[in-house]
CSV table of C-alpha atoms and ligand atoms in Angstrom, one decimal:
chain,number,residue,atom,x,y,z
A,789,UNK,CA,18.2,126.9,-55.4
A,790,UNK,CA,20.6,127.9,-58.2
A,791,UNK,CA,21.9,124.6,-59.5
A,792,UNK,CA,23.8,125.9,-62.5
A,793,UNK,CA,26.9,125.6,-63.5
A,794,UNK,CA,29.7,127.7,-65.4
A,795,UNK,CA,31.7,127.2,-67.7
A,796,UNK,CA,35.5,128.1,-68.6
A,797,UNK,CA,37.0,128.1,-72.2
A,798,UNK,CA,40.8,128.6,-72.6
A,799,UNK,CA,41.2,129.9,-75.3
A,800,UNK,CA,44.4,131.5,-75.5
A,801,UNK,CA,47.3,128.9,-77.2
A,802,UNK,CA,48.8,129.5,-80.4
A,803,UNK,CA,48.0,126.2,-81.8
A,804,UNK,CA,51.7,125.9,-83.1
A,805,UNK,CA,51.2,122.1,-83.9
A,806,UNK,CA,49.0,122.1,-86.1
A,807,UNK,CA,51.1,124.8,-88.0
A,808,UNK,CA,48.3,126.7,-89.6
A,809,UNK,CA,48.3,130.8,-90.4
A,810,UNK,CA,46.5,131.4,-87.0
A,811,UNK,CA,45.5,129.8,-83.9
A,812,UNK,CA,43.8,126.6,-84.2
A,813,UNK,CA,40.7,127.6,-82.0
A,814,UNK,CA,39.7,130.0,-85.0
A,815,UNK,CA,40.3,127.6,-87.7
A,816,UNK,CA,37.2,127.5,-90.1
A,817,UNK,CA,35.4,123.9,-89.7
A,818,UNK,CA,32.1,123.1,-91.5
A,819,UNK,CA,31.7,126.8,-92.3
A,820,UNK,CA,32.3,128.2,-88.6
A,821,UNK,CA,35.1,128.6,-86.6
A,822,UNK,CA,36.1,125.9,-84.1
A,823,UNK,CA,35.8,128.0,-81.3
A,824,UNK,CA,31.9,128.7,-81.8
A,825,UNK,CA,31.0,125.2,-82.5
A,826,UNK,CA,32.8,124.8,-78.9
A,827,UNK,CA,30.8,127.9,-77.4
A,828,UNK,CA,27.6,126.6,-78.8
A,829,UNK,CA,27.7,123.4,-77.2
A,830,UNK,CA,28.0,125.0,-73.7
A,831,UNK,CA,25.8,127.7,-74.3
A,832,UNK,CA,23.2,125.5,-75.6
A,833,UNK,CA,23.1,123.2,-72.7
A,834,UNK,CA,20.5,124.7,-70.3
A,835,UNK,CA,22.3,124.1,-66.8
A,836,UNK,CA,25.3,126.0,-67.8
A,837,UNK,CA,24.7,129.7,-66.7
A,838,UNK,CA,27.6,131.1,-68.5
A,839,UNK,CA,31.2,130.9,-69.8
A,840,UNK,CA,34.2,132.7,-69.2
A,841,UNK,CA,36.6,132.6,-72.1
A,842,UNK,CA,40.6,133.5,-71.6
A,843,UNK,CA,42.2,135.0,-74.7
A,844,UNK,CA,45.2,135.9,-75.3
A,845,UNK,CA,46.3,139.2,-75.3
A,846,UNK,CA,44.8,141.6,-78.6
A,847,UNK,CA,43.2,138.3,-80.0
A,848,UNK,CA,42.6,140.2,-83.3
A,849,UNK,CA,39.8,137.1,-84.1
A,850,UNK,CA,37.8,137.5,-81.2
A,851,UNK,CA,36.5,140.7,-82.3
A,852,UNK,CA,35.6,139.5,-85.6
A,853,UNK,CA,33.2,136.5,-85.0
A,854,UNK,CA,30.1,138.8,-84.2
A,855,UNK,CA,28.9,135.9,-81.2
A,856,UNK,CA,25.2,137.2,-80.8
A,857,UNK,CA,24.8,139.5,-77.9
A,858,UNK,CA,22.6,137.2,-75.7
A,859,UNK,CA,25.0,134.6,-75.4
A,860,UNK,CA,26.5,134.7,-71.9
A,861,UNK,CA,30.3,134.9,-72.5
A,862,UNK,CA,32.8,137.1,-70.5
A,863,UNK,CA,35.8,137.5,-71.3
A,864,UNK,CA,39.8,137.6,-69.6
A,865,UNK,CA,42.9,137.5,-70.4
A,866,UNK,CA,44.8,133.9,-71.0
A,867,UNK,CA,48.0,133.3,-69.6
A,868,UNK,CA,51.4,131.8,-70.8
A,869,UNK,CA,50.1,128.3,-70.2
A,870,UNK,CA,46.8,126.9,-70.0
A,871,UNK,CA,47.0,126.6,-66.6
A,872,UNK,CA,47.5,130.1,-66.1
A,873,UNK,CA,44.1,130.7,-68.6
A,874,UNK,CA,42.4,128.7,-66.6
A,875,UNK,CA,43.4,130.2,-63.5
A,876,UNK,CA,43.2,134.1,-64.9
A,877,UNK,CA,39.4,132.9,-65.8
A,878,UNK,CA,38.7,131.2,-62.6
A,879,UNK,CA,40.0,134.7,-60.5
A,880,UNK,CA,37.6,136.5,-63.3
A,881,UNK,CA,34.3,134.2,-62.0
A,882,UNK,CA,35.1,134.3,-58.9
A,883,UNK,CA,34.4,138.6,-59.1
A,884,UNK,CA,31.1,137.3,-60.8
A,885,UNK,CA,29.5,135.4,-58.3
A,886,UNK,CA,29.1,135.0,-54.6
A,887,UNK,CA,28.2,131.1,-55.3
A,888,UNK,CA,31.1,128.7,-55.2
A,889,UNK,CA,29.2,126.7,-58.4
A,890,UNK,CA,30.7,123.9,-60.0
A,891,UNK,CA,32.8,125.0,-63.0
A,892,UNK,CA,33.7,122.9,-65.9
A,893,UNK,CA,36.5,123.9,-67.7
A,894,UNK,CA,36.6,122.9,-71.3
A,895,UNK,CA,39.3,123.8,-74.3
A,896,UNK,CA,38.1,125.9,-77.4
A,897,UNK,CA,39.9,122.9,-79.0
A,898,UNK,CA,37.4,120.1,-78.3
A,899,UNK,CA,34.4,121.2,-80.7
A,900,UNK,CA,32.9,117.8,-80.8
A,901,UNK,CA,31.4,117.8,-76.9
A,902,UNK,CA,28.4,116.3,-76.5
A,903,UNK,CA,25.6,117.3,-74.1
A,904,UNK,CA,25.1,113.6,-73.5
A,905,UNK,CA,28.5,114.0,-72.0
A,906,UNK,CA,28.2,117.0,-70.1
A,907,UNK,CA,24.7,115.7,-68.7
A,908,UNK,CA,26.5,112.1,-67.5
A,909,UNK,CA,29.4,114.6,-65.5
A,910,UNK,CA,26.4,116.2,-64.0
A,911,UNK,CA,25.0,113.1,-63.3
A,912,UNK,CA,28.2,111.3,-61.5
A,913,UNK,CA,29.4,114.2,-59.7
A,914,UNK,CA,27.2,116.9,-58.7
A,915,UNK,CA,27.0,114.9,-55.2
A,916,UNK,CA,31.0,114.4,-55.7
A,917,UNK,CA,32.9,116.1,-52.6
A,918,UNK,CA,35.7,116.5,-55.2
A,919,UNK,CA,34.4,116.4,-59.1
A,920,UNK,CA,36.1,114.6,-62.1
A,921,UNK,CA,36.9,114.5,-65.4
A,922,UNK,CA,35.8,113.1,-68.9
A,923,UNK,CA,37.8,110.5,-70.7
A,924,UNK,CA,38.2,107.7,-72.9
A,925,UNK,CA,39.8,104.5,-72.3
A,926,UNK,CA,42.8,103.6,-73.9
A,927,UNK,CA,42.0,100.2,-76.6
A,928,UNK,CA,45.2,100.0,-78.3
A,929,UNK,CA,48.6,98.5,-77.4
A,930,UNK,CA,50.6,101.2,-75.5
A,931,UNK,CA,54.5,101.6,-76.7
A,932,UNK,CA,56.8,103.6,-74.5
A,933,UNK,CA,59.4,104.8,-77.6
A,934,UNK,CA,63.3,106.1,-77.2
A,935,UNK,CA,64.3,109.1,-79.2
A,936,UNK,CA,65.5,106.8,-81.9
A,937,UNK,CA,62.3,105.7,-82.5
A,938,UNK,CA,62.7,102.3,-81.2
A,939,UNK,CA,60.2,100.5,-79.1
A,940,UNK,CA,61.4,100.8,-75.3
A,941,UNK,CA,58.9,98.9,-73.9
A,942,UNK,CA,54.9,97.5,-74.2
A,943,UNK,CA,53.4,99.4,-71.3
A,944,UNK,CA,50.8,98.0,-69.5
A,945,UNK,CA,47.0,99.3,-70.6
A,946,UNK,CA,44.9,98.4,-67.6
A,947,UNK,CA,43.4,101.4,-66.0
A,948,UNK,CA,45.0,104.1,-68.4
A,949,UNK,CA,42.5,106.3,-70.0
A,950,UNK,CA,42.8,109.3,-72.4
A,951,UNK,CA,41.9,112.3,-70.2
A,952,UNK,CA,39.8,115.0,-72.1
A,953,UNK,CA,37.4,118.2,-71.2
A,954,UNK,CA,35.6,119.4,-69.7
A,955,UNK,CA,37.1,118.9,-66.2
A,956,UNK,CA,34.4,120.0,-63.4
A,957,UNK,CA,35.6,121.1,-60.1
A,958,UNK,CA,34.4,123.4,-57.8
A,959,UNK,CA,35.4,127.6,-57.7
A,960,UNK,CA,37.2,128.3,-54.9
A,961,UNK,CA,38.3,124.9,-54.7
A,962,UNK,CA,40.3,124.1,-58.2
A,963,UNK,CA,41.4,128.5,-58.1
A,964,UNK,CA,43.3,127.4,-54.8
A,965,UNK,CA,44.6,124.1,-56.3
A,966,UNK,CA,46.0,125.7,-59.3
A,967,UNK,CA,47.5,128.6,-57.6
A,968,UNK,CA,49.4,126.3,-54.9
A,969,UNK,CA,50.8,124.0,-57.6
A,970,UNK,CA,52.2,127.0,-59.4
A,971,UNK,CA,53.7,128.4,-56.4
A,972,UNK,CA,55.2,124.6,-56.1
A,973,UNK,CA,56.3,125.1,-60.0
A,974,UNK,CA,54.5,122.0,-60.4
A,975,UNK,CA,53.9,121.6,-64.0
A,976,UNK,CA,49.9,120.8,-64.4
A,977,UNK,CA,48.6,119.9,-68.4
A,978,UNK,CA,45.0,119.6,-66.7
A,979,UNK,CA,43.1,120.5,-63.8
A,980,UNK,CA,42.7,117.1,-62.2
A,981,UNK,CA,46.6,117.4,-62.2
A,982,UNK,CA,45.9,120.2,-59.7
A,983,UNK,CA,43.4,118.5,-57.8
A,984,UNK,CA,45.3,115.5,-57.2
A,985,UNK,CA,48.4,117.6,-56.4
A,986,UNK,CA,46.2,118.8,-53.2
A,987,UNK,CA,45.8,115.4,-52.6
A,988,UNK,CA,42.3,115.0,-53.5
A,989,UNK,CA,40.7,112.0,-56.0
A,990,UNK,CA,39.1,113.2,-58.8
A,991,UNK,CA,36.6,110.7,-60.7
A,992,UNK,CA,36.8,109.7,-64.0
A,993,UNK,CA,33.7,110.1,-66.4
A,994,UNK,CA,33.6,107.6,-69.4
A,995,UNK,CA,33.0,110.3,-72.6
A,996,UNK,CA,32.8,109.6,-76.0
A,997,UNK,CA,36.1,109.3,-77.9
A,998,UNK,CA,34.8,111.9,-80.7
A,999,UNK,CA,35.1,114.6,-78.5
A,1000,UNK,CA,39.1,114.8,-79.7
A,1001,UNK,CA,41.1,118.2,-79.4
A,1002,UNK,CA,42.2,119.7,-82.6
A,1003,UNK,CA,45.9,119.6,-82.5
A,1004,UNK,CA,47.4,118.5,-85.7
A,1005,UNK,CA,46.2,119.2,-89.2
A,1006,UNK,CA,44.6,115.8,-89.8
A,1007,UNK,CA,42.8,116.3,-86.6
A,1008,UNK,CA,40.5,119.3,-88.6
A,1009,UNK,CA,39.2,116.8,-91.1
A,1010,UNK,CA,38.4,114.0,-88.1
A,1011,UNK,CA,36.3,117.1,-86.4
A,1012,UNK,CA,34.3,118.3,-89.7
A,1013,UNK,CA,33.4,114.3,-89.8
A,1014,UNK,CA,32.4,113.9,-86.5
A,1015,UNK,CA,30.3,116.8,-86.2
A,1016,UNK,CA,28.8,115.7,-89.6
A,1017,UNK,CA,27.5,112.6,-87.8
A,1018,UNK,CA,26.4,114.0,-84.7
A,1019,UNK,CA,24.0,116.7,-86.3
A,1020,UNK,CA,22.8,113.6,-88.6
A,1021,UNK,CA,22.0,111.7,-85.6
A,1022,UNK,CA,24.4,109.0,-87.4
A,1023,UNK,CA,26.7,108.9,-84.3
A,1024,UNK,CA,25.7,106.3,-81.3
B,1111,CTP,N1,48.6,129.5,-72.8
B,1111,CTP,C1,47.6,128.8,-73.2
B,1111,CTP,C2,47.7,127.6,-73.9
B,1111,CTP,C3,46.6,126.8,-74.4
B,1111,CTP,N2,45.4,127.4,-74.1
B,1111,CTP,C4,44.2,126.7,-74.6
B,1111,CTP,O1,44.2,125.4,-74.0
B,1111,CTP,C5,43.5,124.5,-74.9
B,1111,CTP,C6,44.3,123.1,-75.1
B,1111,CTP,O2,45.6,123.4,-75.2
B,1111,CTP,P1,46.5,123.0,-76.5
B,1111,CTP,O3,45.8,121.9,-77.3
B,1111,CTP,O4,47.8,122.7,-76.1
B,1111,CTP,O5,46.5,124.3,-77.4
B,1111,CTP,P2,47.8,125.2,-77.9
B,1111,CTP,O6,48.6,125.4,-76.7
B,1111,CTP,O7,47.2,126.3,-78.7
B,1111,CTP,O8,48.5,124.1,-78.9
B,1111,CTP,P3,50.1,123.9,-79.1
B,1111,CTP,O9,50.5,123.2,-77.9
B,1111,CTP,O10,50.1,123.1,-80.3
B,1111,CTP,O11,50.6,125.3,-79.3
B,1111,CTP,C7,43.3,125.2,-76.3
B,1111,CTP,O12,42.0,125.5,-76.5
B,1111,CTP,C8,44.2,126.4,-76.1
B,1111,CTP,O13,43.7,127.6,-76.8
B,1111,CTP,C9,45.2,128.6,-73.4
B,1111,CTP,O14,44.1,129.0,-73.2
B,1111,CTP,N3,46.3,129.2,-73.0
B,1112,LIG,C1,43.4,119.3,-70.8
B,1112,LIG,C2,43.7,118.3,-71.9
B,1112,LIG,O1,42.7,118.5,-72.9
B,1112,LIG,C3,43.5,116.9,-71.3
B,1112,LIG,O2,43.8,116.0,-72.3
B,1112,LIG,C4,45.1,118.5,-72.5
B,1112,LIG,O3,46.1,118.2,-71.6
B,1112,LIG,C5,45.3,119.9,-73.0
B,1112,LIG,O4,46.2,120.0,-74.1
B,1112,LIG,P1,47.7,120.2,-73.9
B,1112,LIG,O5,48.4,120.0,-75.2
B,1112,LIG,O6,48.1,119.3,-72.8
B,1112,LIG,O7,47.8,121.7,-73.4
């Protein structure tokens, strides 16, 4: 029996926050792009069968990073939000397989993924009826703040986490869920968000807090550090 999984990379944002000459996901970290060091991750783990990658429209990078030819990426067309990447990928699998396989859907962004990670989602939820997602507890004091900058509130921390990627649903399942919360104009950041506007309760999946998305410009350095320590074996 085929117990592999896929994976989906969108890949298709402009990074404006971190306000650099071209999207973040292509962004040169420890002398590679932070979109391979994401691809090589997946690729490298041995149950992941493949990944389909949503770009946006004439990526003029894509072209240029020469990926070797045995790597099993396919690529699609992004959408105007990452939602609609995610879906436009999803719609693309589905054409490539019969199987309805688990997929887990991960951003270019997050270089720092470890297969210890992906292995303890495969772990907790290949017998899930619904999947789940990787996170991180929140450890700090949480601060709701008014535009003014003034502290609103202390908000209480028990049970909030830090929700990261991947996110592994199955197919048909999380296609459906996205395209009915988009016909509902329901706004969703993630796909659990999806999942849990069909009703359905997606698990959480303690991760490690080093697998951080690349957003701002201090966020590069953080990443470069990170993977520093994990290919030493330094990080626990
Ligand atoms: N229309 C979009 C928007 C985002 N993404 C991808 O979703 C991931 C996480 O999104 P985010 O961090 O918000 O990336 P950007 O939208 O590029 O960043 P910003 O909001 O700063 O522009 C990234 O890998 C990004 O490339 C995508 O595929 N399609
Ligand atoms: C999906 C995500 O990584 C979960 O934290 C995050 O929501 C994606 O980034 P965005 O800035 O919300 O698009």
């Amino acid at each position: 029996m085929n117990n592999k999984v896929w994976a989906v990379v969108p890949a298709a944002g402009i990074g404006s926050r971190m306000q650099a000459d071209r999207p973040k996901q292509y962004l040169i970290l420890n002398n590679q792009p932070v979109i391979v060091h994401s691809l090589q991750r997946l690729i490298s783990h041995p149950l992941i069968e493949g990944v389909v990658v949503a770009l946006s429209a004439n990526d003029p990078y894509w072209p240029s990073l020469n990926l070797p030819s045995h790597w099993p990426i396919h690529t699609t067309l992004g959408g105007e939000h990452r939602a609609d990447s995610v879906s436009n990928a999803l719609e693309f699998l589905k054409n490539l397989t019969q199987r309805d396989p688990w997929v887990l859907v991960h951003d270019a962004a997050r270089p720092c993924i470890r297969h210890s990670d992906i292995d303890s989602m495969l772990q907790q939820l290949s017998d899930d009826p619904v999947g789940g997602i990787l996170g991180v507890p929140l450890s700090e004091t949480i601060k709701r703040v008014n535009a003014d900058n003034t502290i609103e509130a202390t908000v209480d921390r028990t049970g909030l986490w830090r929700a990261s990627t991947p996110q592994m649903f199955r197919l048909r399942g999380l296609a459906e869920a996205l395209t009915q919360a988009k016909q509902c104009n329901i706004n969703v950041t993630d796909e659990a968000s999806a999942m849990e506007f069909m009703g359905l309760v997606p698990k959480m999946v303690a991760g490690h807090a080093d697998n951080i998305k690349i957003t701002l410009p201090q966020d590069l350095a953080l990443a470069a550090l990170f993977l520093q320590q994990q290919n030493n074996g330094e990080a626990a």
